PDB file of C-alpha atoms in Angstrom:
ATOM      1  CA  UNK A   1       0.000   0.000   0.000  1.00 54.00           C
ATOM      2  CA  UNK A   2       1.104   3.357  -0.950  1.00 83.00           C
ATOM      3  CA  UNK A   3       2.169   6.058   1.921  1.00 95.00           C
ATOM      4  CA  UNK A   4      -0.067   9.052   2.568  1.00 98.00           C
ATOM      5  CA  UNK A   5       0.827  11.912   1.307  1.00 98.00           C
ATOM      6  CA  UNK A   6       2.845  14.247   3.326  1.00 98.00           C
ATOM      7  CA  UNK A   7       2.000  17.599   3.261  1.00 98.00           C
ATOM      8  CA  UNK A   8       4.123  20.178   4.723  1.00 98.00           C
ATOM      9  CA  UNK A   9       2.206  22.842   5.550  1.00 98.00           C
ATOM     10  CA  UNK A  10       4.654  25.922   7.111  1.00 96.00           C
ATOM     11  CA  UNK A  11       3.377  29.217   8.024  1.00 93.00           C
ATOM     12  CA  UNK A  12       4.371  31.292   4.897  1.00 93.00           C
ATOM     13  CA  UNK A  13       6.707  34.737   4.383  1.00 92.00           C
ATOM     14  CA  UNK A  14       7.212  37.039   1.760  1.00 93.00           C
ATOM     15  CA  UNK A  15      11.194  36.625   2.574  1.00 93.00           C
ATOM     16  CA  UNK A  16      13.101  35.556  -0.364  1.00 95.00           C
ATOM     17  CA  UNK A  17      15.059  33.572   1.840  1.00 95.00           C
ATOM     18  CA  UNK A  18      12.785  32.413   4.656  1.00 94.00           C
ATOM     19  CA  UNK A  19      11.054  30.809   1.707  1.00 96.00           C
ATOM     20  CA  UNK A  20      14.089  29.225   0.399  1.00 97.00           C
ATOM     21  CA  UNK A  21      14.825  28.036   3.515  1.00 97.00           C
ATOM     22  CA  UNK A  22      11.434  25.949   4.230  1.00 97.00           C
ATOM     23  CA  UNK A  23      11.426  24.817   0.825  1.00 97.00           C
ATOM     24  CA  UNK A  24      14.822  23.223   1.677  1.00 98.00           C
ATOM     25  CA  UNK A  25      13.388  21.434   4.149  1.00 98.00           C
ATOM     26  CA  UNK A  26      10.586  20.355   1.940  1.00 98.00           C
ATOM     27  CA  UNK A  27      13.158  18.757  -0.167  1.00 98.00           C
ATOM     28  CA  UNK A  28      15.269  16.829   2.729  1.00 98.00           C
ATOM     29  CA  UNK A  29      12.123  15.032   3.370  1.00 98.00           C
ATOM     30  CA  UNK A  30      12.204  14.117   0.532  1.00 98.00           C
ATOM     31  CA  UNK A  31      15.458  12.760   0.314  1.00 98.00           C
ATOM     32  CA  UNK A  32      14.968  10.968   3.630  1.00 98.00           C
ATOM     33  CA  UNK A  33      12.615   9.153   2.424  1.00 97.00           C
ATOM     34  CA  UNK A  34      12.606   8.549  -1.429  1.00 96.00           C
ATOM     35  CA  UNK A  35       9.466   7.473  -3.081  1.00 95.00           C
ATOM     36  CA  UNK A  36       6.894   9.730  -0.364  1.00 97.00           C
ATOM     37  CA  UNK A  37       5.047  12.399  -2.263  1.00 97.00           C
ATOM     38  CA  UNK A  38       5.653  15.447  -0.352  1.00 98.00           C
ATOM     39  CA  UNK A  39       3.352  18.715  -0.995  1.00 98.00           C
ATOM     40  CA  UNK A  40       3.970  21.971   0.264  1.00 97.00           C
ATOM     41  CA  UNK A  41       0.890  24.347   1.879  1.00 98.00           C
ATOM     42  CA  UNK A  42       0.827  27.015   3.997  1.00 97.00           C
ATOM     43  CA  UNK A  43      -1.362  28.816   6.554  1.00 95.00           C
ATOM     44  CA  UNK A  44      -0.947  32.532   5.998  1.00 90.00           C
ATOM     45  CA  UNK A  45       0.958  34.337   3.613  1.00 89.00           C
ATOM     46  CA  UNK A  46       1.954  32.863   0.844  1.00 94.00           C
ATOM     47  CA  UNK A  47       0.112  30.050  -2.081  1.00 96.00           C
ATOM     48  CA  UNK A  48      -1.002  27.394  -2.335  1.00 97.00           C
ATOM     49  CA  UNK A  49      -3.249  27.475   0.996  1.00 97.00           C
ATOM     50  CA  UNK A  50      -3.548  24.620   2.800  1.00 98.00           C
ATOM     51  CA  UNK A  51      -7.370  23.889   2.665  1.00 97.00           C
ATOM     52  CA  UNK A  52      -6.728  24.460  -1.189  1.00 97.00           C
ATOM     53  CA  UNK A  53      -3.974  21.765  -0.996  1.00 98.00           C
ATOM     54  CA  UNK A  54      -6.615  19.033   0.892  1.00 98.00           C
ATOM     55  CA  UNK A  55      -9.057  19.527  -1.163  1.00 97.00           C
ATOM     56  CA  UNK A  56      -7.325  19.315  -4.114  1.00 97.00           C
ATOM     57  CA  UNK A  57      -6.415  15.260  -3.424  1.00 97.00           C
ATOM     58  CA  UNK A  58      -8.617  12.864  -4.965  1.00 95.00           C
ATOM     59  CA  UNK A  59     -10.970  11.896  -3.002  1.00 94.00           C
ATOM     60  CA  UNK A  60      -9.828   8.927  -0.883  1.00 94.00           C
ATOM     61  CA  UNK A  61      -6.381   9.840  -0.772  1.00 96.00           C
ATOM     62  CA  UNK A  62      -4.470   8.906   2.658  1.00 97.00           C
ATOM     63  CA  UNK A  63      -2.439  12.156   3.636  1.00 98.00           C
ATOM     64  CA  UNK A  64      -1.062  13.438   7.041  1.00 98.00           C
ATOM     65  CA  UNK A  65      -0.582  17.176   7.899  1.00 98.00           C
ATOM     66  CA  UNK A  66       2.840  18.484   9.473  1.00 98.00           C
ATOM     67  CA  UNK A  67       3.026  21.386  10.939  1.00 98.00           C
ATOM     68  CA  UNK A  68       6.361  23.444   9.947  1.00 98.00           C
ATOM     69  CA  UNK A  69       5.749  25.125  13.145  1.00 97.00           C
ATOM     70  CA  UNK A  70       7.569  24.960  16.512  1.00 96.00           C
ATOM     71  CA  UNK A  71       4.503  25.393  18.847  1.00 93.00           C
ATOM     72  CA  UNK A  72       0.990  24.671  19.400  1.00 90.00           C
ATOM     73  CA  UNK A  73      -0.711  27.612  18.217  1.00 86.00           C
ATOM     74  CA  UNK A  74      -4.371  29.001  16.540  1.00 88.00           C
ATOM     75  CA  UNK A  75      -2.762  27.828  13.506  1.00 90.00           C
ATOM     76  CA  UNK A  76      -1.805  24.059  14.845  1.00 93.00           C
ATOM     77  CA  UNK A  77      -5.530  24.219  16.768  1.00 93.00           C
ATOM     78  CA  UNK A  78      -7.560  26.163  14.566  1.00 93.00           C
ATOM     79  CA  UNK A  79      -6.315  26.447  10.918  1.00 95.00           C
ATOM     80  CA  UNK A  80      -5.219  23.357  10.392  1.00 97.00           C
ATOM     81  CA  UNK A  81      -8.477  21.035  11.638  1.00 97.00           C
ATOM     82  CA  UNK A  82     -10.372  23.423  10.006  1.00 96.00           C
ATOM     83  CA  UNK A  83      -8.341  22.615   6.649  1.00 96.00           C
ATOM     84  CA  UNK A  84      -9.110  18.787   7.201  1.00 97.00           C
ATOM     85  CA  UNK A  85     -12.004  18.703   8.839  1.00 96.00           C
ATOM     86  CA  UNK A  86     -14.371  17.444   5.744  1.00 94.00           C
ATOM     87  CA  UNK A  87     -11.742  14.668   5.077  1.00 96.00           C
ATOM     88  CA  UNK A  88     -11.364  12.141   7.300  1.00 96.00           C
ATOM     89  CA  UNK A  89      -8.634   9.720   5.573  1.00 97.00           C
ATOM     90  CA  UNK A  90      -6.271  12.782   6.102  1.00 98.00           C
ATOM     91  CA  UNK A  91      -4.616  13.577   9.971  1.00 98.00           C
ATOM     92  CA  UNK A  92      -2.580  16.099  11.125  1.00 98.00           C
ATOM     93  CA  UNK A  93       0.852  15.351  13.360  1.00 98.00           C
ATOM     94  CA  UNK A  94       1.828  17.555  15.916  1.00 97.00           C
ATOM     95  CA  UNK A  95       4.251  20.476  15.864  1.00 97.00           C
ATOM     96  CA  UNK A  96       7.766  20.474  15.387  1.00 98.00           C
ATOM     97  CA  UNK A  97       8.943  21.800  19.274  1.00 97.00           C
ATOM     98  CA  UNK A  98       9.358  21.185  21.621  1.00 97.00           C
ATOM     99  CA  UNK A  99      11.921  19.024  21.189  1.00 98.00           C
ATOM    100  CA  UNK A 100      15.391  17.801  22.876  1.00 98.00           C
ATOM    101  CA  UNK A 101      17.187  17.477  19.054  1.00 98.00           C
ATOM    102  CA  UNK A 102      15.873  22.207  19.163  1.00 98.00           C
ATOM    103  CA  UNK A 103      17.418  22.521  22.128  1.00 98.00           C
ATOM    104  CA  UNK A 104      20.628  20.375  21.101  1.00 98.00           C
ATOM    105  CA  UNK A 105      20.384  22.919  17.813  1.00 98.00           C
ATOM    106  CA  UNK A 106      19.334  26.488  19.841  1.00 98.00           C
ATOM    107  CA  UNK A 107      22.348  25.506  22.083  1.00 98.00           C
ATOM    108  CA  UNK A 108      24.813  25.096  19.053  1.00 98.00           C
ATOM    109  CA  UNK A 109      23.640  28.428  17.508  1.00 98.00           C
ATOM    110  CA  UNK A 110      24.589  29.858  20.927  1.00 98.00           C
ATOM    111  CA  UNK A 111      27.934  28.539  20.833  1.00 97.00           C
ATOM    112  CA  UNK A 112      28.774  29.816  17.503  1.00 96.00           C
ATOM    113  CA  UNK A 113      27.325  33.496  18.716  1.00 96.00           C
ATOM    114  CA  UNK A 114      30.209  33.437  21.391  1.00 97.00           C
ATOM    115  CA  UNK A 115      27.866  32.891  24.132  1.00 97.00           C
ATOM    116  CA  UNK A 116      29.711  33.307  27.293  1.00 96.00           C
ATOM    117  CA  UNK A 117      28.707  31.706  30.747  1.00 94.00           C
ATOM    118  CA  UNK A 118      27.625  34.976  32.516  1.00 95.00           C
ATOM    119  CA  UNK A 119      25.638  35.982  29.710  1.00 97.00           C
ATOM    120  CA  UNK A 120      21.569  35.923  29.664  1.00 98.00           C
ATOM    121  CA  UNK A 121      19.907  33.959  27.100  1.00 98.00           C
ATOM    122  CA  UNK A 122      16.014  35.274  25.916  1.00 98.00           C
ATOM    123  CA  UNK A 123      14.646  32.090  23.801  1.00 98.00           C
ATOM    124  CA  UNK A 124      12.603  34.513  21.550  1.00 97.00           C
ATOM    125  CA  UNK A 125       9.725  32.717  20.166  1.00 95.00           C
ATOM    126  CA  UNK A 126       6.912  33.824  17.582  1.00 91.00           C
ATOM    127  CA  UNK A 127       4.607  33.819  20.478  1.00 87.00           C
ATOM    128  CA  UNK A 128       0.585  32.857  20.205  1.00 86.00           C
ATOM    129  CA  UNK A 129      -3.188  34.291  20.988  1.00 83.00           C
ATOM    130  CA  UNK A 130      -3.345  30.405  22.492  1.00 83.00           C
ATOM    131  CA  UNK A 131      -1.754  29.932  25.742  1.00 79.00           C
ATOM    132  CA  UNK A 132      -0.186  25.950  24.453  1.00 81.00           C
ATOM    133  CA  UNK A 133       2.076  28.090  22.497  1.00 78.00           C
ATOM    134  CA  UNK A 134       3.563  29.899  25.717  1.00 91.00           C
ATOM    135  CA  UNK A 135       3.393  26.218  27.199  1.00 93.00           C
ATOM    136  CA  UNK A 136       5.366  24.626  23.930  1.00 94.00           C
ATOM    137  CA  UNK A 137       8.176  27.304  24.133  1.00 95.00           C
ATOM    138  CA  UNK A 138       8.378  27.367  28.515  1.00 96.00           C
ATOM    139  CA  UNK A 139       9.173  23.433  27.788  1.00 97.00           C
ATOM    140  CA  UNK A 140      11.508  24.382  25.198  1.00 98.00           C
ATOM    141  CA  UNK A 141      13.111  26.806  26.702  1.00 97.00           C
ATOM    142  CA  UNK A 142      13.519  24.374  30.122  1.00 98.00           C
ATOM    143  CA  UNK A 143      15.309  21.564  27.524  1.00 98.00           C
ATOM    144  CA  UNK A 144      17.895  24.409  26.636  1.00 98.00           C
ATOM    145  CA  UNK A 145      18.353  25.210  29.966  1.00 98.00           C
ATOM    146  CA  UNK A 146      19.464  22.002  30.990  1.00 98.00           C
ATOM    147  CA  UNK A 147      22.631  22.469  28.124  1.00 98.00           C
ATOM    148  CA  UNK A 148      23.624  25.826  29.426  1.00 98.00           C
ATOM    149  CA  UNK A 149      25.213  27.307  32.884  1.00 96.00           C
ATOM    150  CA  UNK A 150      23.461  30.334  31.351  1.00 97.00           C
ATOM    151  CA  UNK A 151      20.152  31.977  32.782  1.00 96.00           C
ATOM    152  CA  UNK A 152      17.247  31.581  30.458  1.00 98.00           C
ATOM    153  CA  UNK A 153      14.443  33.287  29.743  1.00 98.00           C
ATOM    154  CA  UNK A 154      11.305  33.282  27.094  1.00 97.00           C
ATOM    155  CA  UNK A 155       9.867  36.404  25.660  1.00 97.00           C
ATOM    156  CA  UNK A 156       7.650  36.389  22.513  1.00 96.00           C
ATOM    157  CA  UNK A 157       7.368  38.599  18.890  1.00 92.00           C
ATOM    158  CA  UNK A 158       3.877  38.586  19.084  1.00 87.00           C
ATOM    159  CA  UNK A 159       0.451  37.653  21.273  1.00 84.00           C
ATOM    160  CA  UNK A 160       2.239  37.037  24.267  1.00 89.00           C
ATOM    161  CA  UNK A 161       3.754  38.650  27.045  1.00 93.00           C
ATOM    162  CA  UNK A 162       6.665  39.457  27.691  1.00 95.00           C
ATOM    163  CA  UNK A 163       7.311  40.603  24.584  1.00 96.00           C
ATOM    164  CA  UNK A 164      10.881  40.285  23.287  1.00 97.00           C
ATOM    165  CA  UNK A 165      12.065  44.041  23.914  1.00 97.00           C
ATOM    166  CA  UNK A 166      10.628  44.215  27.512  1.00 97.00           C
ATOM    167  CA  UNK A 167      11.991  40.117  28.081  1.00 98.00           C
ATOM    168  CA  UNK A 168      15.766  41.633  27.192  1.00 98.00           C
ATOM    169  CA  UNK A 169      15.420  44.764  29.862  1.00 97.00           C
ATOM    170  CA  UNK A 170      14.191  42.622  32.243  1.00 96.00           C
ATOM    171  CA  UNK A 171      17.049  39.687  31.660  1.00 97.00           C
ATOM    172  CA  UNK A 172      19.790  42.884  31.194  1.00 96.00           C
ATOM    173  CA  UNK A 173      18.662  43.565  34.918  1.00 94.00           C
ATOM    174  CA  UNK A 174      19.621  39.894  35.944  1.00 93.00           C
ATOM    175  CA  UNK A 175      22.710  39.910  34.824  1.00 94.00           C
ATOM    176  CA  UNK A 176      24.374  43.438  34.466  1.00 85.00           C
ATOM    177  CA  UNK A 177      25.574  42.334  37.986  1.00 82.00           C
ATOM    178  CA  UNK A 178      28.142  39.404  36.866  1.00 81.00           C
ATOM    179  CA  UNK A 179      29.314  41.474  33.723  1.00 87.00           C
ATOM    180  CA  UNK A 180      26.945  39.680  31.264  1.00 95.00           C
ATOM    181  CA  UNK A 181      25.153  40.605  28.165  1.00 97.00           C
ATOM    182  CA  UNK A 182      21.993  39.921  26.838  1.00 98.00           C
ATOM    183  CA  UNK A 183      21.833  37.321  24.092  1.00 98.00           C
ATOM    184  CA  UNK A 184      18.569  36.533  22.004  1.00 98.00           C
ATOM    185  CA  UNK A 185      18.258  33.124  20.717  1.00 98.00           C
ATOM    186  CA  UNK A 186      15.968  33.082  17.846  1.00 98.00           C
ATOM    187  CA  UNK A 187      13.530  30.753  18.253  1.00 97.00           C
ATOM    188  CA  UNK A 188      12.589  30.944  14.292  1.00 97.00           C
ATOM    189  CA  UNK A 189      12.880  28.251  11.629  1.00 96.00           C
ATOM    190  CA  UNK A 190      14.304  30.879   9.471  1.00 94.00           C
ATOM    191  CA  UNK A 191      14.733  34.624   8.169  1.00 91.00           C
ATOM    192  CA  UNK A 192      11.501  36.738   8.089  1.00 90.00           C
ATOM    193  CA  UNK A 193       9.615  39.806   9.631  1.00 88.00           C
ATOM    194  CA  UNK A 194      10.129  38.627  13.485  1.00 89.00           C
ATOM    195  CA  UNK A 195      13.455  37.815  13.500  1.00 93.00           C
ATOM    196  CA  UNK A 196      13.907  41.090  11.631  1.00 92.00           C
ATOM    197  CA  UNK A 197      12.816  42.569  14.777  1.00 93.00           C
ATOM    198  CA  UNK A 198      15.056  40.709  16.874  1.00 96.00           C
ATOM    199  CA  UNK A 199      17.712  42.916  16.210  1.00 94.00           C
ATOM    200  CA  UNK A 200      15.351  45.820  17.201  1.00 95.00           C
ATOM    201  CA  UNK A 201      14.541  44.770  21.063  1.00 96.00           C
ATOM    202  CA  UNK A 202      18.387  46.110  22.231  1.00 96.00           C
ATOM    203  CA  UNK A 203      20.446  42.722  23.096  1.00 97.00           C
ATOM    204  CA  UNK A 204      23.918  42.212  22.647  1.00 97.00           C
ATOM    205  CA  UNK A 205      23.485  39.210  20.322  1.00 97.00           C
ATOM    206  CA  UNK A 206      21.278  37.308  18.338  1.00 98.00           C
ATOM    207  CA  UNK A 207      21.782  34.016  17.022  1.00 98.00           C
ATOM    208  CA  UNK A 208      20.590  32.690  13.633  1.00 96.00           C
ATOM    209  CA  UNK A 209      17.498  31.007  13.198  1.00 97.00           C
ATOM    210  CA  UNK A 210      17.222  27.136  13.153  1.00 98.00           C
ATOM    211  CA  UNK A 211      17.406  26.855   9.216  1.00 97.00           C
ATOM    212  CA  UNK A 212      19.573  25.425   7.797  1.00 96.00           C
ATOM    213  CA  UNK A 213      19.943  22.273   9.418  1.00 97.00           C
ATOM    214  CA  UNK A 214      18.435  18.713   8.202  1.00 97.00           C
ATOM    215  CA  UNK A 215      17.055  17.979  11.818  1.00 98.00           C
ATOM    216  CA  UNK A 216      13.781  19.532  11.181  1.00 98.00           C
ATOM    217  CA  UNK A 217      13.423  17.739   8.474  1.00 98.00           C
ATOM    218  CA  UNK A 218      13.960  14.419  10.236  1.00 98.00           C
ATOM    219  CA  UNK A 219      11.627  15.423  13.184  1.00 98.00           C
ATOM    220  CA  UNK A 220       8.819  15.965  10.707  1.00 98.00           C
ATOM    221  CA  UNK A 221       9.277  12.456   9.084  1.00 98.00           C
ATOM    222  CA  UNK A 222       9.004  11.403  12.861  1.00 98.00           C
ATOM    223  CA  UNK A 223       6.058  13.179  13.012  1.00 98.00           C
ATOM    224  CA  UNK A 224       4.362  11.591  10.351  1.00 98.00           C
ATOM    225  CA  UNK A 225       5.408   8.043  11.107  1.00 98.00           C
ATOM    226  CA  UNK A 226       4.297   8.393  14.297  1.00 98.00           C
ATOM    227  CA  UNK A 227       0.344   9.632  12.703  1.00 98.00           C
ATOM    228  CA  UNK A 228       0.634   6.897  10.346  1.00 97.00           C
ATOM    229  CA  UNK A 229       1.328   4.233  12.973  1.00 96.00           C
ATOM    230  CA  UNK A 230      -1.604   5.565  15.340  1.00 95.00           C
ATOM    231  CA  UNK A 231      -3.684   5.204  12.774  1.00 90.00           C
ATOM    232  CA  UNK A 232      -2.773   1.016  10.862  1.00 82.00           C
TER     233      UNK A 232
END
């Protein structure tokens, strides 16, 4: 029997290379796994949208949604089982994040920003009207926590408090004490309008979003395994 479809479905930005960058990982899933039709959607943004992309399979087609997202949002509860809702031979898998193999990557981008022991860290997360986003990024941010000697912190770009300029005064208080600076670890798949703004909110230092790296695209394949085991 033939694999459901996997359909990628990512949030969407008009940067160039923000949408280079998911459409990368679109294609390591591919090469993961050769032979799995993977088909790109999105939730905001940019085309094709995903309820256009479900019901454009023939009817009867298996397919599984993953969420190129890093927390449980209104798009992970909302959009997305509102996309799928008329078909039930397709599921949708959970978000990317948390997960350890983030933190293992946040933590790396850290190290390669010069991070020093005495410095602050502000995860800096898209942030969410839903309060299982704050939840998804607080666990995230505890994982990196448990690499680093560093304080950590989570502030958000958007529908959450603290934001990320007020979550950097607050951590610059903590640690202007020891001689430490403020370091914002972007908690973004990749280039776009909030991490633009990361540079904006008056740390030190901020690190470079998760993309590139092919471990996002092996969490979503474990994603979708997992959805297509539940459900044989």
């Amino acid at each position: 029997m033939n694999s459901p479809v996997l359909i990628a479905c990512a949030h969407g930005t008009r940067n160039v290379e923000g949408q280079a960058a998911i459409r990368r990982v679109m294609a390591e899933i591919e090469a993961l796994r050769p032979g799995l039709t993977v088909v790109e959607a999105y939730v905001d943004v940019q085309e094709p949208e995903l309820s256009g992309v479900v019901a454009g399979l023939p009817e009867g087609t298996p397919a599984v949604v993953v969420p190129l997202l890093l927390s449980t949002g209104y798009h992970v509860k909302v959009d997305i089982p509102k996309a799928i809702k008329s078909r039930p031979e397709v599921s949708a898998a959970p978000p990317l994040g948390p997960d350890p193999r983030l933190a293992q990557l946040l933590a790396a981008r850290l190290r390669d920003s010069g991070l020093g022991d005495d410095d602050g860290v502000l995860l800096a997360a898209a942030g969410s009207s839903l309060p299982d986003g704050s939840v998804d990024s607080e666990e995230q941010a505890r994982q990196l926590a448990e690499l680093l000697p560093n304080r950590v912190r989570v502030a958000y770009g958007a529908s959450a408090e603290p934001n990320v300029p007020d979550g950097v005064a607050a951590l610059r208080a903590e640690v202007t004490e020891d001689g430490g600076r403020v370091v914002v670890s972007s908690y973004l798949l990749a280039t776009g309008y909030f991490h633009d703004q990361l540079s904006k909110a008056g740390a030190d230092v901020v690190t470079a979003p998760l993309l590139p790296s092919p471990v996002l695209a092996e969490i979503a394949l474990e994603r979708y395994d997992a959805v297509v085991a539940a459900s044989s």
